Coordinates of C-alpha atoms and ligand atoms in Angstrom, one line a residue:
M1 CA -22.5 184.6 51.9
K2 CA -21.8 188.3 51.7
V3 CA -18.3 189.2 52.7
T4 CA -16.5 192.5 52.9
I5 CA -12.8 193.1 52.5
S6 CA -11.6 196.2 54.3
V7 CA -8.2 197.7 54.0
I8 CA -7.5 200.6 56.3
K9 CA -4.1 202.3 56.4
A10 CA -2.5 205.1 58.4
D11 CA 0.8 206.7 59.2
V12 CA 1.0 206.9 63.0
G13 CA 4.8 207.3 63.4
S14 CA 8.1 206.0 62.1
I15 CA 11.8 205.5 62.9
G16 CA 14.4 208.2 62.1
G17 CA 12.1 210.3 59.9
H18 CA 9.3 209.3 57.5
T19 CA 10.7 205.8 56.9
K20 CA 8.9 202.8 58.5
P21 CA 7.0 201.9 61.6
T22 CA 8.8 200.0 64.4
P23 CA 8.1 196.3 65.0
E24 CA 6.6 197.2 68.4
M25 CA 4.1 199.5 66.6
M26 CA 3.2 196.7 64.2
D27 CA 2.7 194.3 67.2
A28 CA 0.3 196.8 68.8
V29 CA -1.8 196.8 65.7
R30 CA -1.6 193.0 65.4
A31 CA -2.8 192.6 69.0
E32 CA -6.0 194.7 68.2
L33 CA -6.6 192.7 65.0
A34 CA -6.3 189.4 67.0
A35 CA -8.7 190.8 69.6
G36 CA -11.1 191.7 66.7
I37 CA -10.9 188.1 65.4
A38 CA -11.4 186.7 68.9
R39 CA -14.5 188.9 69.3
G40 CA -15.9 187.5 66.1
D41 CA -15.9 191.0 64.4
V42 CA -13.3 189.9 61.8
I43 CA -12.9 186.6 60.0
D44 CA -9.3 187.0 59.0
G45 CA -6.7 189.7 58.7
R46 CA -3.1 190.7 58.1
V47 CA -1.0 193.7 59.2
T48 CA 1.6 195.1 56.7
H49 CA 3.6 198.2 56.2
T50 CA 4.6 200.2 53.1
G51 CA 7.0 202.9 53.9
D52 CA 5.8 204.5 57.1
D53 CA 2.1 203.5 56.6
I54 CA 0.6 200.6 58.4
A55 CA -2.2 198.7 56.6
I56 CA -4.8 196.4 58.2
I57 CA -6.3 194.0 55.7
M58 CA -9.5 192.3 57.0
S59 CA -12.4 190.1 55.9
H60 CA -15.7 190.3 57.7
T61 CA -19.5 190.2 57.2
K62 CA -20.4 193.6 58.6
G63 CA -20.4 195.5 55.3
V64 CA -18.6 198.7 54.3
A65 CA -18.1 201.7 56.6
N66 CA -18.9 199.6 59.6
Q67 CA -18.3 201.2 63.0
D68 CA -17.0 198.0 64.7
I69 CA -14.4 197.6 62.0
H70 CA -13.5 201.2 61.4
V71 CA -13.6 202.6 64.9
G72 CA -13.8 199.6 67.2
L73 CA -10.8 197.9 65.5
A74 CA -8.8 200.0 63.1
W75 CA -8.9 203.4 64.9
K76 CA -8.3 201.6 68.2
A77 CA -5.3 199.8 66.7
F78 CA -3.8 203.0 65.3
I79 CA -4.3 204.8 68.6
S80 CA -2.5 201.9 70.3
A81 CA 0.4 202.1 67.8
T82 CA 0.5 205.9 68.3
N83 CA 0.9 205.4 72.0
V84 CA 3.9 203.0 71.3
A85 CA 5.3 205.6 68.8
K86 CA 5.1 208.3 71.5
E87 CA 6.8 206.1 74.1
Q88 CA 9.6 205.3 71.7
G89 CA 10.0 209.0 70.6
N90 CA 9.2 208.1 67.0
Y91 CA 8.7 210.7 64.3
G92 CA 5.1 211.9 63.5
A93 CA 3.3 209.9 66.2
G94 CA -0.4 209.8 65.3
Q95 CA 0.2 211.8 62.2
D96 CA -2.8 210.6 60.2
L97 CA -5.3 210.6 63.1
L98 CA -6.8 214.0 62.4
V99 CA -9.8 214.0 64.6
D100 CA -10.2 213.2 68.3
A101 CA -12.7 210.4 68.0
P102 CA -14.4 209.6 64.8
S103 CA -18.0 208.5 64.9
G104 CA -19.3 205.8 62.7
N105 CA -16.4 205.3 60.3
V106 CA -12.9 206.6 59.8
R107 CA -13.3 207.9 56.2
G108 CA -12.5 211.6 56.3
A109 CA -10.8 211.3 59.7
G110 CA -7.3 210.7 58.2
P111 CA -6.7 207.0 57.6
A112 CA -7.0 205.7 54.0
V113 CA -9.9 203.2 53.4
A114 CA -10.6 200.8 50.5
E115 CA -13.5 198.4 50.9
I116 CA -15.6 196.0 48.7
E117 CA -18.6 194.0 49.8
F118 CA -19.6 191.1 47.5
D119 CA -21.3 187.8 47.4
L120 CA -18.6 185.2 48.0
L121 CA -18.3 182.6 45.3
P122 CA -21.4 183.0 43.2
N123 CA -21.6 180.9 40.0
H124 CA -19.6 183.3 37.8
R125 CA -16.8 183.5 40.3
P126 CA -15.7 180.0 41.4
A127 CA -12.5 181.4 43.1
E128 CA -12.0 184.7 44.9
S129 CA -8.6 186.4 44.7
F130 CA -7.7 190.0 45.2
M131 CA -4.7 192.4 45.4
V132 CA -3.9 195.1 47.8
Y133 CA -1.8 198.0 46.6
A134 CA -0.3 200.4 49.2
A135 CA 1.5 203.5 48.1
D136 CA 3.6 205.9 50.3
K137 CA 4.7 209.5 49.6
C138 CA 2.1 210.2 46.9
A139 CA -1.6 211.1 46.5
P140 CA -4.6 209.0 45.5
G141 CA -4.3 210.1 41.8
A142 CA -1.2 208.0 41.6
Y143 CA -3.4 205.0 40.7
N144 CA -5.2 206.9 37.9
L145 CA -2.8 206.0 35.1
P146 CA -2.2 202.3 35.9
L147 CA -5.9 201.7 36.5
Y148 CA -6.7 203.5 33.2
L149 CA -4.2 201.4 31.3
A150 CA -5.4 198.1 32.8
F151 CA -9.2 198.8 32.5
C152 CA -9.3 200.9 29.3
D153 CA -6.3 200.2 27.0
P154 CA -5.8 197.0 25.1
M155 CA -2.3 198.1 24.3
H156 CA -1.6 197.4 28.0
N157 CA -4.2 194.8 28.7
G158 CA -4.9 192.4 25.8
G159 CA -7.4 190.7 28.1
L160 CA -9.9 193.5 27.2
L161 CA -10.0 191.9 23.8
L162 CA -9.5 188.2 24.8
S163 CA -12.1 187.8 27.5
P164 CA -15.8 188.3 26.6
R165 CA -16.5 189.5 30.2
L166 CA -13.8 192.1 30.1
H167 CA -14.9 193.1 26.6
E168 CA -18.3 194.3 28.0
G169 CA -16.3 197.1 29.8
F170 CA -16.4 198.7 33.2
T171 CA -18.1 201.6 35.0
L172 CA -15.5 204.0 36.5
T173 CA -16.5 206.2 39.5
I174 CA -14.3 209.3 39.6
I175 CA -14.3 211.6 42.5
D176 CA -13.6 215.3 42.6
M177 CA -11.2 215.4 45.6
D178 CA -11.2 219.2 45.8
H179 CA -14.9 219.4 46.6
K180 CA -15.7 220.1 50.2
G181 CA -19.0 219.2 51.8
G182 CA -20.3 215.9 50.3
D183 CA -18.7 213.6 47.7
R184 CA -18.9 214.9 44.2
V185 CA -18.6 212.0 41.8
I186 CA -19.2 211.1 38.1
K187 CA -19.8 207.6 36.7
L188 CA -18.4 206.9 33.2
D189 CA -18.8 203.7 31.2
V190 CA -15.7 202.5 29.3
P191 CA -14.7 202.0 26.6
E192 CA -17.3 204.4 25.2
R193 CA -16.3 207.3 27.4
I194 CA -12.5 206.8 27.6
W195 CA -11.6 210.2 26.3
D196 CA -13.8 211.9 28.9
V197 CA -12.1 209.6 31.5
C198 CA -8.7 210.8 30.3
A199 CA -9.8 214.4 30.4
L200 CA -10.4 214.1 34.2
L201 CA -7.8 211.6 35.2
R202 CA -4.9 213.6 33.7
D203 CA -5.4 216.0 36.6
M204 CA -4.4 213.5 39.3
D205 CA -4.2 216.2 42.0
R206 CA -7.9 216.8 41.7
F207 CA -9.6 213.7 40.3
A208 CA -9.1 210.1 41.2
I209 CA -10.8 206.8 40.4
E210 CA -12.7 205.8 43.5
A211 CA -14.4 202.6 42.3
I212 CA -14.6 200.3 39.3
H213 CA -17.6 198.0 38.6
S214 CA -18.0 195.3 36.0
R215 CA -20.6 196.0 33.3
A216 CA -21.1 192.3 32.6
F217 CA -22.1 191.9 36.3
P218 CA -23.0 195.4 37.5
E219 CA -23.3 194.2 41.1
E220 CA -19.7 193.2 41.1
Q221 CA -17.2 195.8 42.2
V222 CA -13.7 195.1 41.0
A223 CA -11.7 198.0 42.5
S224 CA -11.9 200.4 45.5
I225 CA -9.4 203.2 46.0
S226 CA -9.0 205.5 49.0
A227 CA -9.5 208.9 47.4
T228 CA -9.6 211.6 50.0
R229 CA -7.2 214.5 50.5
L230 CA -5.8 215.0 54.0
H231 CA -5.1 218.7 53.4
N232 CA -8.7 219.2 52.6
I233 CA -9.6 217.7 55.9
A234 CA -6.9 219.5 57.9
G235 CA -6.7 222.7 55.9
K236 CA -2.9 222.5 56.0
Y237 CA -0.1 220.2 55.0
T238 CA -0.2 217.2 57.4
G239 CA 1.7 214.6 55.4
K240 CA 0.6 212.9 52.3
D241 CA -2.5 211.1 51.3
D242 CA -0.6 207.9 50.7
P243 CA -3.4 205.9 49.0
I244 CA -4.4 202.2 49.1
A245 CA -6.3 200.2 46.5
L246 CA -8.1 197.0 46.7
V247 CA -8.6 195.2 43.3
R248 CA -10.2 191.8 42.8
N249 CA -8.7 189.8 39.9
Q250 CA -9.1 186.8 37.6
G251 CA -12.3 185.4 35.9
I252 CA -14.6 188.2 35.1
F253 CA -11.9 190.7 36.1
P254 CA -8.4 191.4 34.7
A255 CA -5.6 189.0 35.7
P256 CA -2.8 190.1 38.1
E257 CA -0.3 190.2 35.3
E258 CA -2.5 192.7 33.4
L259 CA -3.1 194.8 36.5
I260 CA 0.5 195.2 37.4
E261 CA 1.9 195.8 33.8
P262 CA 1.5 199.6 33.8
Y263 CA 3.8 199.9 36.9
V264 CA 6.7 199.2 34.6
I265 CA 6.4 202.8 33.4
G266 CA 7.4 204.4 36.7
H267 CA 5.0 207.3 35.9
Y268 CA 5.6 210.7 37.6
V269 CA 3.3 211.5 40.4
T270 CA 2.8 214.3 42.9
G271 CA 4.2 213.6 46.3
D272 CA 7.6 212.7 47.7
A273 CA 9.5 215.2 49.9
R274 CA 7.0 217.4 51.8
G275 CA 4.3 216.2 49.4
S276 CA 5.4 219.0 47.1
H277 CA 7.4 217.5 44.2
T278 CA 7.0 215.3 41.2
M279 CA 8.8 212.0 41.1
P280 CA 8.3 208.6 39.5
I281 CA 6.6 205.9 41.6
M282 CA 8.7 202.8 42.2
P283 CA 7.1 199.3 42.7
V284 CA 8.7 197.7 45.9
A285 CA 8.5 194.6 48.0
L286 CA 6.0 194.7 50.9
N287 CA 7.4 196.1 54.2
T288 CA 10.0 198.3 52.4
P289 CA 11.1 201.4 54.2
V290 CA 11.3 204.8 52.3
A291 CA 15.0 205.4 52.0
G292 CA 15.3 206.9 48.4
I293 CA 16.2 210.4 47.4
F294 CA 13.5 213.0 48.1
C295 CA 11.2 210.3 49.5
L296 CA 10.8 208.6 46.2
P297 CA 7.1 207.5 46.0
I298 CA 6.7 203.7 46.4
V299 CA 4.0 201.2 45.9
S300 CA 3.6 197.6 47.1
C301 CA 1.2 195.0 45.7
I302 CA 0.3 191.7 47.3
G303 CA -2.1 189.0 46.2
F304 CA -4.4 186.9 48.3
S305 CA -6.8 184.0 47.8
M306 CA -9.9 183.6 50.0
D307 CA -11.8 180.4 50.8
G308 CA -15.6 180.0 50.9
N309 CA -15.7 181.1 54.6
G310 CA -13.8 184.4 54.1
H311 CA -10.4 183.1 55.3
F312 CA -7.3 184.1 53.5
A313 CA -4.9 181.5 52.1
K314 CA -2.0 181.4 54.7
N315 CA 0.5 183.0 52.4
Y316 CA 0.3 185.8 50.0
V317 CA 2.2 186.7 46.8
D318 CA 4.4 189.7 46.9
F319 CA 4.1 190.9 43.2
F320 CA 6.5 193.8 43.3
G321 CA 8.9 192.0 45.6
D322 CA 9.8 189.7 42.7
V323 CA 13.2 189.8 41.0
T324 CA 11.5 190.6 37.7
W325 CA 11.0 194.1 38.9
D326 CA 14.6 194.8 39.6
A327 CA 15.4 196.3 36.1
T328 CA 12.3 198.5 36.4
R329 CA 13.5 199.8 39.7
L330 CA 16.9 200.7 38.3
H331 CA 15.2 202.5 35.4
I332 CA 12.8 204.4 37.7
Q333 CA 15.7 205.4 40.0
Q334 CA 17.4 206.9 36.9
K335 CA 14.2 208.8 36.1
A336 CA 14.2 210.1 39.7
I337 CA 17.8 211.3 39.5
E338 CA 17.1 213.1 36.2
M339 CA 14.1 214.9 37.7
R340 CA 16.1 215.9 40.8
R341 CA 18.7 217.6 38.7
Q342 CA 16.4 220.5 38.1
G343 CA 15.7 220.9 41.8
F344 CA 12.7 223.1 42.5
F345 CA 12.3 224.5 39.0
G346 CA 9.1 224.0 36.9
V347 CA 7.5 220.7 37.0
A348 CA 10.0 219.2 39.4
M349 CA 8.0 220.9 42.2
A350 CA 4.3 220.2 42.5
S351 CA 1.6 222.4 41.0
Q352 CA 0.8 225.8 42.4
T353 CA -2.5 224.4 43.8
E354 CA -0.6 221.6 45.6
I355 CA 2.0 223.9 47.2
A356 CA -0.9 226.2 48.4
Y357 CA -0.7 224.2 51.6
T358 CA 3.0 224.8 52.2
G359 CA 5.1 227.6 53.6
L360 CA 6.0 228.8 50.1
I361 CA 2.7 230.5 50.0
D362 CA 3.6 232.8 52.9
T363 CA 6.8 233.8 51.0
L364 CA 4.9 234.6 47.9
K365 CA 2.3 236.6 49.8
S366 CA 5.0 238.8 51.5
L367 CA 6.9 239.3 48.2
D368 CA 3.6 240.3 46.6
K369 CA 3.6 243.5 48.7
E370 CA 7.1 244.4 47.3
F371 CA 5.9 244.4 43.7
I372 CA 5.4 247.7 42.0
T373 CA 3.4 248.4 38.8
R374 CA 5.7 250.4 36.5
Ligands
LIG1560 P1 4.3 210.9 55.0 O1 3.0 211.5 54.7 O2 4.5 209.5 54.4 O3 4.6 210.9 56.4 O4 5.5 211.8 54.3 C1 5.6 213.1 54.7 C2 6.7 213.8 54.0 O5 6.5 215.0 53.8 C3 7.9 213.2 53.6 O6 8.8 214.2 53.0
LIG1561 MG1 5.1 209.9 58.0
LIG1562 MG1 3.3 207.8 54.6

């Protein structure tokens, strides 16, 4: 049986600023998901939030980029939550819904999408489990470093040495997010090409890992990451690109403990206040609001199991909600405070290219006229 896991996430409004959606908005999305299950479009699903972004996690048999799932369910659900947000006077109602009515699928219309279609339970995969990462106040390149470390670096993932299947390596699909008019992608096999991978991924504002496939079983996709830039769609700053990632785990893929290990670093990413600064990303429990200084970037990670009919196990594991991450959080908060000490100077503010979509560019343009050449 071919099954697709689709995760579609959008920010359609929040309480008291860019913090979290209201329970009534979440209910509106849940109602549309329940209707989708009743129609038979969706097998199973969950609705969660990370910061002010609502994620719909679904299993179905309709394949990726399917209209019934993207538009008939997810877009409709986000419109319904937007209407609730408007009634309630919430901040940024409908923020990520950048077009009037998307046709076909919602990729490029504002919401973040991660999807994988696969053959459920073939011989080499006797159990199916997967993780959903959702990040708020940062861009898709935020996953570059943790994915690189988990899939390319045995110093972080000893499984690359211990498991014969992992040892065969992976194919990374990296997208040029600055390119307009068609997707510009490169496929690189690791470990052979890791230095080329690094050369691209270090520029997280432009390049992001979009997909990862097994080389032992090339038909098996292990990861899918939403890698589009809202400002490229809207032509101006409209909020951040708050990415999601779907990663299958165990067996022929890395184990969850290997996949989450790099998040202990609290690496600095572009994002936070006005999408225009550099701050460390903090692993948090699911359904955490954004309440840290300068909209500290946050990431949640939950794990699911799926049965042979595409249903999720009733419960999920909240990896970053665990007490073992408390010390990491304190450390990352300390890193954030240190960065904030230098305010807007140098690397504390995002790169020149990133702030090109902000009001600072108008100031620079008008100052340019006052310059004289001596
Ligand atoms: P969101 O994209 O999560 O709404 O954040 C916008 C912002 O600029 C916060 O400072
Ligand atoms: Mg918002
Ligand atoms: Mg957001």
